[in-house]
Structures are given as structure tokens and as C-alpha cells.
Amino acid sequence: MEVEIATIGGYEAVGRQMTAVRAGDDVVIFDMGLNLSKVLIHDNVETERMHSLDLIDMGAIPDDRVMSDLEGDVKAIVPTHGHLDHIGAISKLAHRYDAPIVASPFTIELVKQQIKSEEKFGVQNDLVKMSAGETMSIGERNELEFVNVTHSIIDAINPVLHTPEGAVVYGLDKRMDHTPVIGDPIDMKRFREIGREGVLCYIEDCTNAGRKGRTPSESVARRHLKDVMTSIEDYDGGIVATTFSSHIARVKSLVEFADDIGRQPVLLGRSMEKYSGTAERLDFVDFPEDLGMYGHRKSVDRTFKRIMNEGKENFFPIVTGHQGEPRAMLTRMGRGETPYELDDGDKVLFSARVIPEPTNEGQRYQSEKLLGMQGARIYDDIHVSGHLRQEGHYEMLDALQPKNVIPAHQSLEGFAPYVDLAEDMGYKAGRDLHITRNGNMIKLTE
Ligand SMILES: [Zn+2]
């Protein structure tokens, strides 16, 4: 059987991930993401009003025109997890394919909300839920399987397409977490089994390939957070925290420790309400019944007023704005645009790392300076990454023993340390280690 990989997006930079695998006559698409920085840089652009082709030219969504060179039928569109660089283009591109969107329950719910908020593109593909450990037939000879992985969002999976020529493992976005705060540990046992059955190709996320050692577990970030929060337990002024809204495990830790230090947690900001509300509705997390979640500007400001009236020392606002996004809650607080007044010595906890990208770095710098000018003390980097470092990459190659490897989810510069690592393990660039760009085809078997 002919097996061919189209590397469509995410092979020149992190963002707008999309890869298609053709096995015989069947094609499966993995991820359909957005490159958020290409959108943010035009601060007057409303992507929901733009045509797909203009968004492609802008570099915001994958250039899927190469799909017309793949001779087969698309049988499924499979996003691996709910981050926007993996699902953000579904609402703008999926209608071009007559195929269902297949994803884990939390991811499907986020896809559904995304499609609903951008109805004008007319995406009406069926939405099919499939959990980790489950399989689905793709055509007559191929099978799709979801393997449980751990990442900085719940319900993440790595999809595997089993073909008669061996498995194609799409390995984007995971860390090797054996003690996650929510959900099951990464299923290394299954990866090793798949390795023994035979892997034709492994597509790997190179985000942290240049970093030595191992990415710590989420339970390490949780302990770090506990240490910080306990150390300021006796402070009698304002304490505010921010993190990735979609990072439900981290939000859960913040909520729990707020209670431990005698403060009432409250979630503020549109995306805080969206992700935590969805996770709670789907029973992924059990928040205290009286946990307030407010997204609309008016209800947020009303809550801030209540906090000021009842005493800042009684509350623990968890807000949006960890990257200094101009319209997020923490940035508005820094600019003095909310009823919440910061005083000298108030604490601001960033349970996040700055995403290393110039727009984010600039905005985050500005946000921290504005908060500092009001007297806030900053605690940053209370965080662990969601992506494998070198020893994790080594373990994955050792478990899977793939015949071919394709580095992904990075720039050419970002691929370099992964290429060194893979060559150390016996692969050779140009032979079985395929360094590629957006819009290429790689034929694995004839
Ligand atoms: Zn991700």
C-alpha cells in the first residue's frame, strides 16, 4: 500500500498545525490550527469576517491547497487537543472536506463552540467523540487509534493510523507525565506495544528539543504553586493570579490553594469562564459549588467592586492576561481600567511562561511594568511546559523504534537539536529522517 504524508502547516513555525496521511485511498487529516501571532500582529483584523483564502495568505491558517495533490478521500479530521494552534482553523477550513471531525470529548466540545462562534463559514461536518484507548475503522484496511497522552490541556491524545505497512504515529504536543493532576498518566505501555507491532513513521513535536533533561510533571508545578501561595498566606492585601485559561489542572490547583490560604477564589475573563465552565460541565473537574466564573465585562467589573467593598484580603481573583494580551483582565488591571485597585506590596502570580515570540514578550513586558508601577510584586514562571524535552524524545524513539521520523511543530532552527538527537540514535537526515517545510509531500512506501 502507498503511504504518503503531506506536511501542510506547522513545519516552518509553531502554529497552524496540519498534516495529512494518505494510506491507499484513505486520507486522515491531523490537526487544523491557527497561527495566533499572525492574527494578533494586525490588531484591527477580525478573522471571523475574512475569507479562508485571505487567512491562508496572511499565514493565519494552514495552506491546504496541497491537499488537491493527494489522491484519496478524506475520511476523518482529527484534532489532537483543544489548543487553538491545533483546532483554530477547523471553523474556517473543515467545510471543504466531506468528513467527520473525530476527537476526544473535551476537544470536540471546544470545536463545537468554535464552529458556533464562526457560523458564517458554514462548517457542518459531523462531530464524533472518541476517547483514548478507542479505535475506528478508516476505509477497509486502516484503523485509527487514540493513545492517551499528557499535555497542558486535559483530554489530549496522540492519534495513530494503523496501516498494512505499519503505524503512523502523530506525536504532537505532549509531555511524559506519570503523575498528572487531572486524568490518566501518559500511556507508555501502549506506545511500546505499538513499537513492537511496527511503526512506519513518527511525526514529532520539536518545541523543546533544544532543552536537556526531562520536562517535570504537572504535580511539580502544583508543588511550586503551593510553596509560593503558602509563603504569602499571611499577607493582608490583594493577591491575584493568572494562567492559561485552558490549563484546567492549573486552574484547579489555584482554586484549591486559594481556599487553603483562606481566600475565596473567583475566575474572571471570557476565556476563563469558557474553558473552566466547559470542563466542569463535562465532569473533568469538580470545582467548589460557589466558585464564581464571570466572563462579561459588566459582571467582571461588578465582581471587582464587590471585592473592593468586602476587602481584597478575602479574595483570590484568577484572571486572564498571562501573556500581557492588551484586552485581557490583568492588563486592564495594570492600566487601572478596572474597579480593582492595586496597592504597594500586592502580589501578582504568573503561573505561566512567556511564549517566546516577540509580540508576547513585548506585551508581557509592558503588562508587568504597568503592574509594577502600581506597586505590585511579581511572582513569575510558576509553571512547567507541556512539551517533551530531550530525554522524553529519546524515550519516545526508544519505545516506538520508527522506520521514519518527521520533526514538526517548530521552525527550521528549532528542528536542528532534534535532528542531532535523532542522528545520535542512528537516523540519517535525507534517508529516514525527513526535514521538511509547509506544503511538501513525503512518500514513505510505494
Ligand atoms: Zn498544545
Short mmCIF file of C-alpha atoms and ligand atoms in Angstrom, two decimals:
data_model
loop_
_atom_site.label_atom_id
_atom_site.label_comp_id
_atom_site.label_asym_id
_atom_site.label_seq_id
_atom_site.Cartn_x
_atom_site.Cartn_y
_atom_site.Cartn_z
CA MET A 1 0.00 0.00 0.00
CA GLU A 2 1.19 3.51 -0.79
CA VAL A 3 1.63 5.66 2.30
CA GLU A 4 2.31 9.33 1.88
CA ILE A 5 2.46 12.27 4.29
CA ALA A 6 1.53 15.86 3.40
CA THR A 7 3.19 18.31 5.79
CA ILE A 8 0.80 21.20 5.44
CA GLY A 9 1.26 23.56 8.40
CA GLY A 10 3.43 23.96 11.48
CA TYR A 11 6.64 22.89 9.75
CA GLU A 12 8.07 26.41 9.50
CA ALA A 13 6.94 27.81 12.85
CA VAL A 14 4.86 26.80 15.86
CA GLY A 15 1.25 27.46 14.90
CA ARG A 16 -1.35 26.46 12.28
CA GLN A 17 -0.56 22.76 12.62
CA MET A 18 -1.93 20.49 9.89
CA THR A 19 -0.71 17.16 8.49
CA ALA A 20 -2.44 14.67 6.20
CA VAL A 21 -1.66 10.97 5.89
CA ARG A 22 -2.73 9.01 2.82
CA ALA A 23 -2.80 5.23 3.19
CA GLY A 24 -4.02 3.70 -0.09
CA ASP A 25 -7.23 5.54 -0.97
CA ASP A 26 -7.88 6.82 2.54
CA VAL A 27 -6.72 10.17 3.87
CA VAL A 28 -6.77 11.30 7.50
CA ILE A 29 -6.05 14.90 8.47
CA PHE A 30 -4.34 15.52 11.81
CA ASP A 31 -4.95 18.98 13.31
CA MET A 32 -6.22 22.15 11.62
CA GLY A 33 -4.82 25.02 13.65
CA LEU A 34 -4.45 28.75 13.77
CA ASN A 35 -1.25 30.78 13.94
CA LEU A 36 -2.38 33.27 16.52
CA SER A 37 0.62 35.59 16.24
CA LYS A 38 -0.19 36.18 12.55
CA VAL A 39 -3.63 37.31 13.65
CA LEU A 40 -2.56 39.35 16.67
CA ILE A 41 0.02 41.34 14.76
CA HIS A 42 -2.81 43.00 12.81
CA ASP A 43 -4.66 44.42 15.77
CA ASN A 44 -7.54 45.64 13.63
CA VAL A 45 -8.27 42.31 11.93
CA GLU A 46 -11.46 40.42 12.62
CA THR A 47 -10.69 36.92 11.37
CA GLU A 48 -14.31 35.81 11.59
CA ARG A 49 -15.13 38.25 8.78
CA MET A 50 -12.32 37.15 6.46
CA HIS A 51 -12.38 34.65 3.62
CA SER A 52 -10.41 31.41 4.07
CA LEU A 53 -8.04 32.22 1.19
CA ASP A 54 -7.16 35.62 2.67
CA LEU A 55 -6.46 33.94 6.01
CA ILE A 56 -4.19 31.47 4.20
CA ASP A 57 -2.29 34.30 2.51
CA MET A 58 -1.93 36.03 5.87
CA GLY A 59 -0.31 32.86 7.26
CA ALA A 60 -3.03 32.54 9.89
CA ILE A 61 -4.47 29.17 8.81
CA PRO A 62 -2.83 26.22 7.01
CA ASP A 63 -2.41 26.47 3.25
CA ASP A 64 -4.32 23.29 2.42
CA ARG A 65 -4.18 23.76 -1.37
CA VAL A 66 -1.59 20.96 -1.48
CA MET A 67 -4.41 18.57 -0.50
CA SER A 68 -5.56 18.51 -4.14
CA ASP A 69 -2.36 16.60 -4.99
CA LEU A 70 -3.28 13.76 -2.61
CA GLU A 71 -5.13 11.05 -4.49
CA GLY A 72 -7.57 9.74 -1.95
CA ASP A 73 -10.69 10.59 0.05
CA VAL A 74 -10.51 12.39 3.36
CA LYS A 75 -12.14 10.06 5.88
CA ALA A 76 -11.58 11.99 9.12
CA ILE A 77 -10.27 15.27 10.51
CA VAL A 78 -8.58 14.54 13.82
CA PRO A 79 -7.51 17.34 16.17
CA THR A 80 -5.23 16.07 18.94
CA HIS A 81 -6.29 18.50 21.70
CA GLY A 82 -8.10 21.78 22.22
CA HIS A 83 -5.29 24.35 21.84
CA LEU A 84 -6.02 26.91 19.12
CA ASP A 85 -2.89 26.11 17.13
CA HIS A 86 -4.47 22.65 16.65
CA ILE A 87 -8.22 23.37 16.34
CA GLY A 88 -8.41 27.08 15.48
CA ALA A 89 -8.77 26.64 11.69
CA ILE A 90 -11.43 23.91 11.80
CA SER A 91 -14.18 26.52 11.83
CA LYS A 92 -12.66 28.10 8.69
CA LEU A 93 -11.49 25.08 6.64
CA ALA A 94 -13.29 21.88 7.60
CA HIS A 95 -16.29 22.60 5.35
CA ARG A 96 -14.01 21.97 2.36
CA TYR A 97 -13.87 18.27 3.30
CA ASP A 98 -16.70 15.77 3.35
CA ALA A 99 -15.51 14.04 6.51
CA PRO A 100 -16.35 13.91 10.22
CA ILE A 101 -14.28 15.62 12.87
CA VAL A 102 -13.13 12.94 15.31
CA ALA A 103 -11.72 13.98 18.70
CA SER A 104 -11.77 13.33 22.43
CA PRO A 105 -14.86 14.58 24.34
CA PHE A 106 -13.31 17.80 25.75
CA THR A 107 -11.71 18.66 22.39
CA ILE A 108 -14.98 18.03 20.49
CA GLU A 109 -16.82 20.38 22.85
CA LEU A 110 -14.27 23.15 22.20
CA VAL A 111 -14.50 22.53 18.44
CA LYS A 112 -18.28 22.76 18.67
CA GLN A 113 -18.07 26.14 20.45
CA GLN A 114 -15.55 27.41 17.91
CA ILE A 115 -17.75 26.43 14.96
CA LYS A 116 -20.77 28.04 16.61
CA SER A 117 -18.95 31.33 17.14
CA GLU A 118 -17.95 31.48 13.46
CA GLU A 119 -21.06 30.18 11.74
CA LYS A 120 -20.54 32.17 8.58
CA PHE A 121 -18.01 29.69 7.22
CA GLY A 122 -20.79 27.08 7.18
CA VAL A 123 -18.93 24.21 8.82
CA GLN A 124 -21.39 21.34 9.19
CA ASN A 125 -19.12 18.31 9.44
CA ASP A 126 -20.29 15.59 11.82
CA LEU A 127 -18.64 15.75 15.23
CA VAL A 128 -17.65 12.33 16.52
CA LYS A 129 -16.38 11.70 20.06
CA MET A 130 -13.71 9.08 20.56
CA SER A 131 -11.82 8.56 23.82
CA ALA A 132 -8.25 7.48 24.45
CA GLY A 133 -7.93 3.72 24.06
CA GLU A 134 -10.66 3.52 21.42
CA THR A 135 -10.35 2.75 17.71
CA MET A 136 -12.27 3.41 14.49
CA SER A 137 -12.05 1.85 11.02
CA ILE A 138 -10.78 4.12 8.28
CA GLY A 139 -11.81 2.63 4.96
CA GLU A 140 -11.39 -1.13 4.62
CA ARG A 141 -7.77 -1.61 5.55
CA ASN A 142 -6.80 1.12 8.01
CA GLU A 143 -7.65 1.82 11.61
CA LEU A 144 -7.44 4.94 13.73
CA GLU A 145 -6.50 4.65 17.42
CA PHE A 146 -6.24 7.28 20.17
CA VAL A 147 -3.44 6.86 22.73
CA ASN A 148 -3.71 8.84 25.98
CA VAL A 149 -1.02 11.49 26.44
CA THR A 150 -0.42 14.27 28.97
CA HIS A 151 -0.20 17.93 27.97
CA SER A 152 -1.09 21.37 29.35
CA ILE A 153 -4.75 20.84 28.48
CA ILE A 154 -6.96 17.94 29.55
CA ASP A 155 -8.09 15.05 27.31
CA ALA A 156 -5.11 15.24 24.90
CA ILE A 157 -4.37 12.22 22.71
CA ASN A 158 -1.86 11.12 20.11
CA PRO A 159 -3.68 9.60 17.13
CA VAL A 160 -2.20 6.52 15.45
CA LEU A 161 -3.18 5.39 11.94
CA HIS A 162 -2.61 1.65 11.65
CA THR A 163 -1.93 0.71 8.02
CA PRO A 164 -0.86 -2.63 6.48
CA GLU A 165 2.61 -1.03 6.11
CA GLY A 166 2.87 -0.21 9.83
CA ALA A 167 1.61 2.51 12.14
CA VAL A 168 1.83 6.24 11.52
CA VAL A 169 2.06 7.87 14.95
CA TYR A 170 1.21 11.58 15.08
CA GLY A 171 3.07 12.61 18.21
CA LEU A 172 2.38 16.30 18.63
CA ASP A 173 2.01 18.11 21.94
CA LYS A 174 2.73 16.01 24.96
CA ARG A 175 5.00 15.64 27.95
CA MET A 176 5.70 12.39 29.73
CA ASP A 177 3.68 12.87 32.89
CA HIS A 178 3.31 9.88 35.20
CA THR A 179 1.62 11.93 37.97
CA PRO A 180 -0.70 14.41 36.23
CA VAL A 181 -3.05 16.48 38.41
CA ILE A 182 -6.11 15.60 36.29
CA GLY A 183 -6.59 12.49 34.14
CA ASP A 184 -4.50 9.38 33.49
CA PRO A 185 -0.72 9.22 33.07
CA ILE A 186 0.70 9.01 29.54
CA ASP A 187 0.11 5.50 28.12
CA MET A 188 3.73 4.49 27.52
CA LYS A 189 2.76 0.81 27.73
CA ARG A 190 0.61 1.19 24.61
CA PHE A 191 3.32 3.17 22.79
CA ARG A 192 5.78 0.34 23.50
CA GLU A 193 3.28 -2.24 22.18
CA ILE A 194 2.75 -0.19 19.04
CA GLY A 195 6.54 -0.03 18.71
CA ARG A 196 6.73 -3.83 18.81
CA GLU A 197 3.93 -4.13 16.23
CA GLY A 198 5.93 -1.90 13.86
CA VAL A 199 5.93 1.85 13.29
CA LEU A 200 6.32 3.12 9.74
CA CYS A 201 6.54 6.78 10.70
CA TYR A 202 6.65 9.01 13.77
CA ILE A 203 5.82 12.70 13.47
CA GLU A 204 7.27 14.52 16.48
CA ASP A 205 6.74 17.84 18.26
CA CYS A 206 10.15 19.56 18.49
CA THR A 207 9.07 22.51 20.69
CA ASN A 208 11.55 21.78 23.48
CA ALA A 209 14.02 19.61 21.57
CA GLY A 210 16.82 22.01 22.43
CA ARG A 211 16.32 21.62 26.17
CA LYS A 212 18.25 18.99 28.09
CA GLY A 213 16.75 16.60 30.60
CA ARG A 214 13.12 15.91 31.24
CA THR A 215 10.02 18.11 31.42
CA PRO A 216 8.73 17.95 35.00
CA SER A 217 5.27 16.65 35.84
CA GLU A 218 2.30 18.95 36.44
CA SER A 219 2.49 17.82 40.07
CA VAL A 220 5.82 19.70 40.28
CA ALA A 221 4.16 22.94 39.12
CA ARG A 222 1.46 22.24 41.67
CA ARG A 223 4.02 21.95 44.49
CA HIS A 224 5.78 25.10 43.28
CA LEU A 225 2.48 26.96 43.33
CA LYS A 226 1.69 25.69 46.80
CA ASP A 227 5.08 26.88 48.04
CA VAL A 228 4.51 30.38 46.64
CA MET A 229 0.95 30.66 47.93
CA THR A 230 1.74 29.34 51.39
CA SER A 231 4.63 31.81 51.68
CA ILE A 232 2.23 34.75 51.25
CA GLU A 233 -0.56 33.26 53.33
CA ASP A 234 -0.38 36.00 55.98
CA TYR A 235 -0.37 38.91 53.53
CA ASP A 236 -3.40 41.06 54.21
CA GLY A 237 -3.73 42.82 50.86
CA GLY A 238 -4.55 41.81 47.30
CA ILE A 239 -3.30 38.61 45.69
CA VAL A 240 -4.11 37.99 42.02
CA ALA A 241 -3.11 35.06 39.81
CA THR A 242 -3.13 34.40 36.08
CA THR A 243 -2.60 31.28 33.99
CA PHE A 244 -3.62 29.71 30.66
CA SER A 245 -7.43 29.58 30.75
CA SER A 246 -7.38 26.19 29.01
CA HIS A 247 -4.98 24.74 31.62
CA ILE A 248 -7.69 23.20 33.77
CA ALA A 249 -5.28 21.28 36.02
CA ARG A 250 -3.51 24.53 36.94
CA VAL A 251 -6.76 26.41 37.50
CA LYS A 252 -7.86 23.57 39.78
CA SER A 253 -4.64 23.89 41.84
CA LEU A 254 -5.07 27.67 42.11
CA VAL A 255 -8.67 27.26 43.27
CA GLU A 256 -7.73 24.65 45.88
CA PHE A 257 -4.80 26.59 47.33
CA ALA A 258 -6.81 29.82 47.45
CA ASP A 259 -9.17 28.03 49.78
CA ASP A 260 -6.22 26.67 51.80
CA ILE A 261 -4.96 30.20 52.49
CA GLY A 262 -8.41 31.40 53.47
CA ARG A 263 -9.36 33.31 50.34
CA GLN A 264 -12.35 32.94 48.08
CA PRO A 265 -11.23 32.11 44.51
CA VAL A 266 -13.05 33.70 41.60
CA LEU A 267 -12.44 33.19 37.85
CA LEU A 268 -12.55 36.34 35.74
CA GLY A 269 -12.32 36.86 31.98
CA ARG A 270 -14.13 35.48 28.96
CA SER A 271 -11.85 32.52 28.28
CA MET A 272 -11.57 31.64 31.99
CA GLU A 273 -15.31 31.24 32.08
CA LYS A 274 -15.37 29.35 28.77
CA TYR A 275 -12.76 26.65 29.47
CA SER A 276 -13.42 26.09 33.17
CA GLY A 277 -17.17 26.12 32.62
CA THR A 278 -16.84 23.53 29.84
CA ALA A 279 -14.53 21.28 31.90
CA GLU A 280 -16.90 21.41 34.84
CA ARG A 281 -19.96 20.69 32.70
CA LEU A 282 -18.24 17.64 31.21
CA ASP A 283 -17.20 16.41 34.69
CA PHE A 284 -13.46 16.68 34.13
CA VAL A 285 -13.07 18.73 37.29
CA ASP A 286 -15.01 19.24 40.47
CA PHE A 287 -14.91 22.90 41.49
CA PRO A 288 -16.48 24.14 44.76
CA GLU A 289 -20.17 24.82 44.17
CA ASP A 290 -19.90 28.52 44.97
CA LEU A 291 -16.92 29.17 42.64
CA GLY A 292 -17.76 32.31 40.68
CA MET A 293 -16.89 32.42 36.94
CA TYR A 294 -17.55 35.68 35.13
CA GLY A 295 -16.78 36.44 31.50
CA HIS A 296 -18.73 39.52 30.52
CA ARG A 297 -17.14 42.89 31.16
CA LYS A 298 -20.06 44.11 33.27
CA SER A 299 -20.23 41.10 35.56
CA VAL A 300 -16.43 41.14 35.93
CA ASP A 301 -16.46 44.80 36.98
CA ARG A 302 -19.34 44.14 39.35
CA THR A 303 -17.28 41.37 40.96
CA PHE A 304 -14.24 43.65 41.27
CA LYS A 305 -16.43 46.24 43.02
CA ARG A 306 -17.69 43.61 45.42
CA ILE A 307 -14.10 42.53 46.16
CA MET A 308 -13.12 46.15 46.91
CA ASN A 309 -16.15 46.60 49.18
CA GLU A 310 -15.75 43.34 51.09
CA GLY A 311 -11.95 43.53 51.33
CA LYS A 312 -9.28 42.37 48.88
CA GLU A 313 -7.74 40.21 51.62
CA ASN A 314 -10.72 37.85 51.40
CA PHE A 315 -10.45 37.07 47.69
CA PHE A 316 -8.20 35.38 45.16
CA PRO A 317 -9.04 36.52 41.61
CA ILE A 318 -7.76 34.15 38.89
CA VAL A 319 -7.74 36.23 35.72
CA THR A 320 -6.83 36.17 32.02
CA GLY A 321 -3.73 38.00 30.76
CA HIS A 322 -0.71 35.75 31.41
CA GLN A 323 0.90 36.87 28.12
CA GLY A 324 0.04 40.54 28.64
CA GLU A 325 -2.71 40.39 26.00
CA PRO A 326 -3.93 44.00 25.64
CA ARG A 327 -7.62 43.28 26.22
CA ALA A 328 -7.20 40.65 28.96
CA MET A 329 -8.20 41.25 32.54
CA LEU A 330 -4.76 41.51 34.18
CA THR A 331 -3.60 44.01 31.54
CA ARG A 332 -6.71 46.10 32.19
CA MET A 333 -5.94 45.93 35.92
CA GLY A 334 -2.39 47.13 35.19
CA ARG A 335 -3.75 50.06 33.23
CA GLY A 336 -6.08 50.92 36.13
CA GLU A 337 -9.17 50.26 33.98
CA THR A 338 -10.99 48.04 36.48
CA PRO A 339 -12.50 48.83 39.88
CA TYR A 340 -9.81 46.62 41.49
CA GLU A 341 -7.15 48.91 42.95
CA LEU A 342 -3.64 47.56 43.40
CA ASP A 343 -1.65 48.78 46.39
CA ASP A 344 2.05 48.72 47.21
CA GLY A 345 3.04 45.16 48.02
CA ASP A 346 0.07 43.41 46.40
CA LYS A 347 1.05 40.09 44.83
CA VAL A 348 0.62 39.08 41.20
CA LEU A 349 1.30 35.40 40.37
CA PHE A 350 2.07 34.42 36.77
CA SER A 351 1.51 30.65 36.65
CA ALA A 352 2.72 30.64 33.06
CA ARG A 353 5.82 31.19 31.00
CA VAL A 354 6.07 33.89 28.35
CA ILE A 355 5.62 32.18 24.99
CA PRO A 356 8.95 33.04 23.33
CA GLU A 357 7.67 35.17 20.49
CA PRO A 358 8.30 38.93 20.07
CA THR A 359 4.64 40.05 20.28
CA ASN A 360 4.08 38.16 23.52
CA GLU A 361 7.40 39.19 25.00
CA GLY A 362 6.67 42.87 24.34
CA GLN A 363 3.13 42.74 25.66
CA ARG A 364 4.07 40.80 28.75
CA TYR A 365 6.92 43.24 29.49
CA GLN A 366 4.50 46.14 29.24
CA SER A 367 1.93 44.45 31.46
CA GLU A 368 4.47 43.65 34.19
CA LYS A 369 5.80 47.23 34.11
CA LEU A 370 2.32 48.70 34.45
CA LEU A 371 1.51 46.37 37.36
CA GLY A 372 4.85 47.23 38.95
CA MET A 373 4.19 50.95 38.66
CA GLN A 374 1.16 50.42 40.85
CA GLY A 375 3.29 48.71 43.46
CA ALA A 376 2.59 45.06 42.60
CA ARG A 377 5.18 42.40 43.45
CA ILE A 378 5.57 39.88 40.61
CA TYR A 379 6.00 36.10 41.02
CA ASP A 380 6.60 34.64 37.55
CA ASP A 381 7.34 31.30 35.91
CA ILE A 382 5.31 29.16 38.34
CA HIS A 383 4.97 26.69 35.52
CA VAL A 384 6.10 23.53 33.74
CA SER A 385 5.99 23.10 29.95
CA GLY A 386 3.53 20.82 28.18
CA HIS A 387 6.17 19.62 25.71
CA LEU A 388 8.85 16.92 25.81
CA ARG A 389 12.48 17.79 26.32
CA GLN A 390 15.42 15.75 25.02
CA GLU A 391 15.15 12.74 27.35
CA GLY A 392 11.43 12.46 26.57
CA HIS A 393 12.22 12.48 22.85
CA TYR A 394 14.83 9.81 23.43
CA GLU A 395 12.34 7.64 25.34
CA MET A 396 9.71 8.00 22.61
CA LEU A 397 12.11 6.95 19.84
CA ASP A 398 13.25 4.06 22.01
CA ALA A 399 9.64 2.94 22.64
CA LEU A 400 8.39 3.28 19.06
CA GLN A 401 11.51 2.36 17.02
CA PRO A 402 10.00 4.09 13.97
CA LYS A 403 11.32 3.41 10.45
CA ASN A 404 10.89 7.07 9.52
CA VAL A 405 10.86 10.23 11.61
CA ILE A 406 9.44 13.65 10.68
CA PRO A 407 10.24 16.59 13.01
CA ALA A 408 7.31 19.03 13.32
CA HIS A 409 5.90 21.92 15.38
CA GLN A 410 8.98 24.15 15.03
CA SER A 411 11.00 26.34 12.71
CA LEU A 412 13.97 25.01 10.78
CA GLU A 413 16.21 26.35 13.56
CA GLY A 414 14.04 24.57 16.11
CA PHE A 415 14.37 21.26 14.24
CA ALA A 416 18.17 21.33 14.50
CA PRO A 417 18.57 19.96 18.06
CA TYR A 418 16.04 17.21 17.29
CA VAL A 419 17.93 16.25 14.15
CA ASP A 420 21.13 15.94 16.24
CA LEU A 421 19.31 13.78 18.78
CA ALA A 422 17.75 11.51 16.14
CA GLU A 423 21.06 11.17 14.26
CA ASP A 424 22.70 10.14 17.53
CA MET A 425 20.15 7.35 17.61
CA GLY A 426 21.06 6.12 14.12
CA TYR A 427 18.66 8.04 11.89
CA LYS A 428 20.05 9.98 8.97
CA ALA A 429 18.70 13.23 7.55
CA GLY A 430 17.63 12.68 3.93
CA ARG A 431 17.31 8.91 4.41
CA ASP A 432 14.83 8.10 7.18
CA LEU A 433 14.79 11.46 8.98
CA HIS A 434 12.72 13.84 6.88
CA ILE A 435 13.29 17.54 7.44
CA THR A 436 10.52 19.31 5.64
CA ARG A 437 8.62 22.58 5.16
CA ASN A 438 4.96 23.52 4.82
CA GLY A 439 3.32 22.19 1.66
CA ASN A 440 5.53 19.16 0.98
CA MET A 441 4.75 15.50 0.30
CA ILE A 442 6.82 12.65 1.71
CA LYS A 443 6.28 9.25 0.09
CA LEU A 444 7.08 6.50 2.61
CA THR A 445 6.11 3.35 0.68
CA GLU A 446 5.43 2.68 -2.98
ZN ZN B 1 -0.84 22.20 22.71
#
